[in-house]
Each structure stands twice: as structure tokens, then as C-alpha cells.
Amino acid sequence: MKEKEEGVMAMYRDSLPPDYVEEVDTTNYFGWTLLSVALGLLAWLLISLSNAENQRNALMTKACQDPVFAAEIDRKCLAMVSTRDHWWQHVYYAATHLRP
């Protein structure tokens, strides 16, 4: 019985194509992981740059000046202010104007 099983298994192995899909993994996991990490870092950079430029513009235009004390800054306003219409306008200004 063992010889019959070995013969059947040999015929099965010989009938498979050289690059059998279930046996060979062609996915480049390192490349996809590197791309995912790079895209994540790029998204984080865009979000933080947009937030920093929004707050910088609010401070330059004095949009968040405390109404009671003129020399102070309203921190709640600074966290919630939107000085431009879209986030990409902040990113574009920050990328093209290196000095305020």
C-alpha cells in the first residue's frame, strides 16, 4: 500500500506547474510595509504642518487675542480657530513661505 501512495504522490507532484500559486508567495511584504509607513508619515506631516500653520496665522493676525487682557492669548480659541478655508491652503503657504 505504501508504494501505491508514493506513486500517486509522485504523479501529483509531477503534474503541478513549476510556479504553483498556492506554494509560491510573490508578495513583496517589505515594499508594501515601507510604502504604508511612508504614507502614514506623510499624512502625519501634512496634518501637523496644517495645524502649526493655522495657529501661526492666527497669532500673526491676532485672531485669538483675549478680550479682557489685550496682551494675553485665548488658548481655547487657538485650539479651535480656522484662519483659512481649507487645510491644503495652510500646507501650501507653509511649503512656499519659509520665512513669515
mmCIF file of the C-alpha atoms, coordinates in Angstrom:
data_MODEL
# 
_entry.id   MODEL 
# 
loop_
_atom_site.group_PDB 
_atom_site.id 
_atom_site.type_symbol 
_atom_site.label_atom_id 
_atom_site.label_alt_id 
_atom_site.label_comp_id 
_atom_site.label_asym_id 
_atom_site.label_entity_id 
_atom_site.label_seq_id 
_atom_site.pdbx_PDB_ins_code 
_atom_site.Cartn_x 
_atom_site.Cartn_y 
_atom_site.Cartn_z 
_atom_site.occupancy 
_atom_site.B_iso_or_equiv 
_atom_site.pdbx_formal_charge 
_atom_site.auth_seq_id 
_atom_site.auth_comp_id 
_atom_site.auth_asym_id 
_atom_site.auth_atom_id 
_atom_site.pdbx_PDB_model_num 
ATOM 1   C CA . MET A 1 1   ? 0.000   0.000  0.000   1.00 0.00 ? 1   MET A CA 1 
ATOM 2   C CA . LYS A 1 2   ? 2.835   2.388  0.735   1.00 0.00 ? 2   LYS A CA 1 
ATOM 3   C CA . GLU A 1 3   ? 4.252   2.032  -2.785  1.00 0.00 ? 3   GLU A CA 1 
ATOM 4   C CA . LYS A 1 4   ? 0.864   2.922  -4.269  1.00 0.00 ? 4   LYS A CA 1 
ATOM 5   C CA . GLU A 1 5   ? 0.640   6.086  -2.130  1.00 0.00 ? 5   GLU A CA 1 
ATOM 6   C CA . GLU A 1 6   ? 4.171   7.125  -3.081  1.00 0.00 ? 6   GLU A CA 1 
ATOM 7   C CA . GLY A 1 7   ? 3.347   6.574  -6.744  1.00 0.00 ? 7   GLY A CA 1 
ATOM 8   C CA . VAL A 1 8   ? 0.191   8.677  -6.502  1.00 0.00 ? 8   VAL A CA 1 
ATOM 9   C CA . MET A 1 9   ? 2.056   11.468 -4.685  1.00 0.00 ? 9   MET A CA 1 
ATOM 10  C CA . ALA A 1 10  ? 4.851   11.411 -7.275  1.00 0.00 ? 10  ALA A CA 1 
ATOM 11  C CA . MET A 1 11  ? 2.294   11.714 -10.083 1.00 0.00 ? 11  MET A CA 1 
ATOM 12  C CA . TYR A 1 12  ? 0.635   14.614 -8.204  1.00 0.00 ? 12  TYR A CA 1 
ATOM 13  C CA . ARG A 1 13  ? 3.947   16.470 -7.747  1.00 0.00 ? 13  ARG A CA 1 
ATOM 14  C CA . ASP A 1 14  ? 4.860   15.956 -11.390 1.00 0.00 ? 14  ASP A CA 1 
ATOM 15  C CA . SER A 1 15  ? 1.504   17.277 -12.589 1.00 0.00 ? 15  SER A CA 1 
ATOM 16  C CA . LEU A 1 16  ? 1.847   20.637 -10.843 1.00 0.00 ? 16  LEU A CA 1 
ATOM 17  C CA . PRO A 1 17  ? 3.136   23.618 -12.865 1.00 0.00 ? 17  PRO A CA 1 
ATOM 18  C CA . PRO A 1 18  ? 6.581   24.914 -11.830 1.00 0.00 ? 18  PRO A CA 1 
ATOM 19  C CA . ASP A 1 19  ? 5.162   28.064 -10.184 1.00 0.00 ? 19  ASP A CA 1 
ATOM 20  C CA . TYR A 1 20  ? 2.169   26.702 -8.343  1.00 0.00 ? 20  TYR A CA 1 
ATOM 21  C CA . VAL A 1 21  ? 0.212   29.668 -6.946  1.00 0.00 ? 21  VAL A CA 1 
ATOM 22  C CA . GLU A 1 22  ? -0.520  28.218 -3.526  1.00 0.00 ? 22  GLU A CA 1 
ATOM 23  C CA . GLU A 1 23  ? 3.068   27.215 -2.890  1.00 0.00 ? 23  GLU A CA 1 
ATOM 24  C CA . VAL A 1 24  ? 4.933   30.322 -4.076  1.00 0.00 ? 24  VAL A CA 1 
ATOM 25  C CA . ASP A 1 25  ? 4.252   33.667 -2.389  1.00 0.00 ? 25  ASP A CA 1 
ATOM 26  C CA . THR A 1 26  ? 5.126   36.529 -4.727  1.00 0.00 ? 26  THR A CA 1 
ATOM 27  C CA . THR A 1 27  ? 4.012   39.398 -2.463  1.00 0.00 ? 27  THR A CA 1 
ATOM 28  C CA . ASN A 1 28  ? 6.729   41.881 -1.577  1.00 0.00 ? 28  ASN A CA 1 
ATOM 29  C CA . TYR A 1 29  ? 5.844   42.458 2.074   1.00 0.00 ? 29  TYR A CA 1 
ATOM 30  C CA . PHE A 1 30  ? 8.861   44.663 2.779   1.00 0.00 ? 30  PHE A CA 1 
ATOM 31  C CA . GLY A 1 31  ? 7.965   47.024 -0.056  1.00 0.00 ? 31  GLY A CA 1 
ATOM 32  C CA . TRP A 1 32  ? 4.294   47.266 0.916   1.00 0.00 ? 32  TRP A CA 1 
ATOM 33  C CA . THR A 1 33  ? 5.215   47.790 4.560   1.00 0.00 ? 33  THR A CA 1 
ATOM 34  C CA . LEU A 1 34  ? 7.679   50.508 3.623   1.00 0.00 ? 34  LEU A CA 1 
ATOM 35  C CA . LEU A 1 35  ? 5.059   52.202 1.427   1.00 0.00 ? 35  LEU A CA 1 
ATOM 36  C CA . SER A 1 36  ? 2.452   52.046 4.213   1.00 0.00 ? 36  SER A CA 1 
ATOM 37  C CA . VAL A 1 37  ? 4.840   53.554 6.750   1.00 0.00 ? 37  VAL A CA 1 
ATOM 38  C CA . ALA A 1 38  ? 5.883   56.303 4.315   1.00 0.00 ? 38  ALA A CA 1 
ATOM 39  C CA . LEU A 1 39  ? 2.255   57.194 3.543   1.00 0.00 ? 39  LEU A CA 1 
ATOM 40  C CA . GLY A 1 40  ? 1.438   57.245 7.258   1.00 0.00 ? 40  GLY A CA 1 
ATOM 41  C CA . LEU A 1 41  ? 4.343   59.570 7.976   1.00 0.00 ? 41  LEU A CA 1 
ATOM 42  C CA . LEU A 1 42  ? 3.335   61.821 5.087   1.00 0.00 ? 42  LEU A CA 1 
ATOM 43  C CA . ALA A 1 43  ? -0.238  62.053 6.392   1.00 0.00 ? 43  ALA A CA 1 
ATOM 44  C CA . TRP A 1 44  ? 1.040   62.848 9.891   1.00 0.00 ? 44  TRP A CA 1 
ATOM 45  C CA . LEU A 1 45  ? 3.354   65.523 8.485   1.00 0.00 ? 45  LEU A CA 1 
ATOM 46  C CA . LEU A 1 46  ? 0.547   67.162 6.497   1.00 0.00 ? 46  LEU A CA 1 
ATOM 47  C CA . ILE A 1 47  ? -1.790  67.202 9.491   1.00 0.00 ? 47  ILE A CA 1 
ATOM 48  C CA . SER A 1 48  ? 0.792   68.639 11.873  1.00 0.00 ? 48  SER A CA 1 
ATOM 49  C CA . LEU A 1 49  ? 2.038   71.192 9.339   1.00 0.00 ? 49  LEU A CA 1 
ATOM 50  C CA . SER A 1 50  ? -1.513  72.347 8.649   1.00 0.00 ? 50  SER A CA 1 
ATOM 51  C CA . ASN A 1 51  ? -2.233  72.689 12.371  1.00 0.00 ? 51  ASN A CA 1 
ATOM 52  C CA . ALA A 1 52  ? 1.004   74.589 13.077  1.00 0.00 ? 52  ALA A CA 1 
ATOM 53  C CA . GLU A 1 53  ? 0.455   76.986 10.170  1.00 0.00 ? 53  GLU A CA 1 
ATOM 54  C CA . ASN A 1 54  ? -3.148  77.564 11.224  1.00 0.00 ? 54  ASN A CA 1 
ATOM 55  C CA . GLN A 1 55  ? -2.049  78.534 14.728  1.00 0.00 ? 55  GLN A CA 1 
ATOM 56  C CA . ARG A 1 56  ? 0.835   80.640 13.413  1.00 0.00 ? 56  ARG A CA 1 
ATOM 57  C CA . ASN A 1 57  ? -1.528  82.544 11.124  1.00 0.00 ? 57  ASN A CA 1 
ATOM 58  C CA . ALA A 1 58  ? -3.993  83.044 13.992  1.00 0.00 ? 58  ALA A CA 1 
ATOM 59  C CA . LEU A 1 59  ? -1.207  84.506 16.132  1.00 0.00 ? 59  LEU A CA 1 
ATOM 60  C CA . MET A 1 60  ? 0.058   86.752 13.327  1.00 0.00 ? 60  MET A CA 1 
ATOM 61  C CA . THR A 1 61  ? -3.408  88.124 12.555  1.00 0.00 ? 61  THR A CA 1 
ATOM 62  C CA . LYS A 1 62  ? -4.273  88.369 16.285  1.00 0.00 ? 62  LYS A CA 1 
ATOM 63  C CA . ALA A 1 63  ? -7.418  86.324 15.729  1.00 0.00 ? 63  ALA A CA 1 
ATOM 64  C CA . CYS A 1 64  ? -7.226  84.778 19.216  1.00 0.00 ? 64  CYS A CA 1 
ATOM 65  C CA . GLN A 1 65  ? -6.453  87.776 21.366  1.00 0.00 ? 65  GLN A CA 1 
ATOM 66  C CA . ASP A 1 66  ? -8.022  87.626 24.807  1.00 0.00 ? 66  ASP A CA 1 
ATOM 67  C CA . PRO A 1 67  ? -10.865 90.178 25.007  1.00 0.00 ? 67  PRO A CA 1 
ATOM 68  C CA . VAL A 1 68  ? -10.205 91.010 28.666  1.00 0.00 ? 68  VAL A CA 1 
ATOM 69  C CA . PHE A 1 69  ? -6.414  91.122 28.718  1.00 0.00 ? 69  PHE A CA 1 
ATOM 70  C CA . ALA A 1 70  ? -5.036  92.539 25.471  1.00 0.00 ? 70  ALA A CA 1 
ATOM 71  C CA . ALA A 1 71  ? -1.555  91.098 25.957  1.00 0.00 ? 71  ALA A CA 1 
ATOM 72  C CA . GLU A 1 72  ? -2.789  87.531 26.526  1.00 0.00 ? 72  GLU A CA 1 
ATOM 73  C CA . ILE A 1 73  ? -3.823  84.791 24.085  1.00 0.00 ? 73  ILE A CA 1 
ATOM 74  C CA . ASP A 1 74  ? -7.090  82.870 24.327  1.00 0.00 ? 74  ASP A CA 1 
ATOM 75  C CA . ARG A 1 75  ? -5.890  79.238 24.315  1.00 0.00 ? 75  ARG A CA 1 
ATOM 76  C CA . LYS A 1 76  ? -9.328  77.733 23.630  1.00 0.00 ? 76  LYS A CA 1 
ATOM 77  C CA . CYS A 1 77  ? -9.707  79.953 20.585  1.00 0.00 ? 77  CYS A CA 1 
ATOM 78  C CA . LEU A 1 78  ? -6.234  78.992 19.394  1.00 0.00 ? 78  LEU A CA 1 
ATOM 79  C CA . ALA A 1 79  ? -7.156  75.305 19.529  1.00 0.00 ? 79  ALA A CA 1 
ATOM 80  C CA . MET A 1 80  ? -10.407 75.810 17.594  1.00 0.00 ? 80  MET A CA 1 
ATOM 81  C CA . VAL A 1 81  ? -9.634  78.665 15.185  1.00 0.00 ? 81  VAL A CA 1 
ATOM 82  C CA . SER A 1 82  ? -9.686  78.225 11.404  1.00 0.00 ? 82  SER A CA 1 
ATOM 83  C CA . THR A 1 83  ? -7.896  81.084 9.665   1.00 0.00 ? 83  THR A CA 1 
ATOM 84  C CA . ARG A 1 84  ? -8.142  79.748 6.107   1.00 0.00 ? 84  ARG A CA 1 
ATOM 85  C CA . ASP A 1 85  ? -10.912 77.896 4.303   1.00 0.00 ? 85  ASP A CA 1 
ATOM 86  C CA . HIS A 1 86  ? -9.102  74.576 3.648   1.00 0.00 ? 86  HIS A CA 1 
ATOM 87  C CA . TRP A 1 87  ? -6.251  72.599 5.208   1.00 0.00 ? 87  TRP A CA 1 
ATOM 88  C CA . TRP A 1 88  ? -4.314  72.450 1.934   1.00 0.00 ? 88  TRP A CA 1 
ATOM 89  C CA . GLN A 1 89  ? -4.083  76.258 1.916   1.00 0.00 ? 89  GLN A CA 1 
ATOM 90  C CA . HIS A 1 90  ? -2.150  76.068 5.198   1.00 0.00 ? 90  HIS A CA 1 
ATOM 91  C CA . VAL A 1 91  ? 0.143   73.378 3.788   1.00 0.00 ? 91  VAL A CA 1 
ATOM 92  C CA . TYR A 1 92  ? 0.729   75.323 0.567   1.00 0.00 ? 92  TYR A CA 1 
ATOM 93  C CA . TYR A 1 93  ? 1.558   78.532 2.441   1.00 0.00 ? 93  TYR A CA 1 
ATOM 94  C CA . ALA A 1 94  ? 3.896   76.709 4.844   1.00 0.00 ? 94  ALA A CA 1 
ATOM 95  C CA . ALA A 1 95  ? 5.673   74.948 1.975   1.00 0.00 ? 95  ALA A CA 1 
ATOM 96  C CA . THR A 1 96  ? 6.130   78.069 -0.170  1.00 0.00 ? 96  THR A CA 1 
ATOM 97  C CA . HIS A 1 97  ? 6.889   80.674 2.519   1.00 0.00 ? 97  HIS A CA 1 
ATOM 98  C CA . LEU A 1 98  ? 9.867   79.600 4.571   1.00 0.00 ? 98  LEU A CA 1 
ATOM 99  C CA . ARG A 1 99  ? 10.057  82.950 6.351   1.00 0.00 ? 99  ARG A CA 1 
ATOM 100 C CA . PRO A 1 100 ? 6.919   84.679 7.699   1.00 0.00 ? 100 PRO A CA 1 
# 
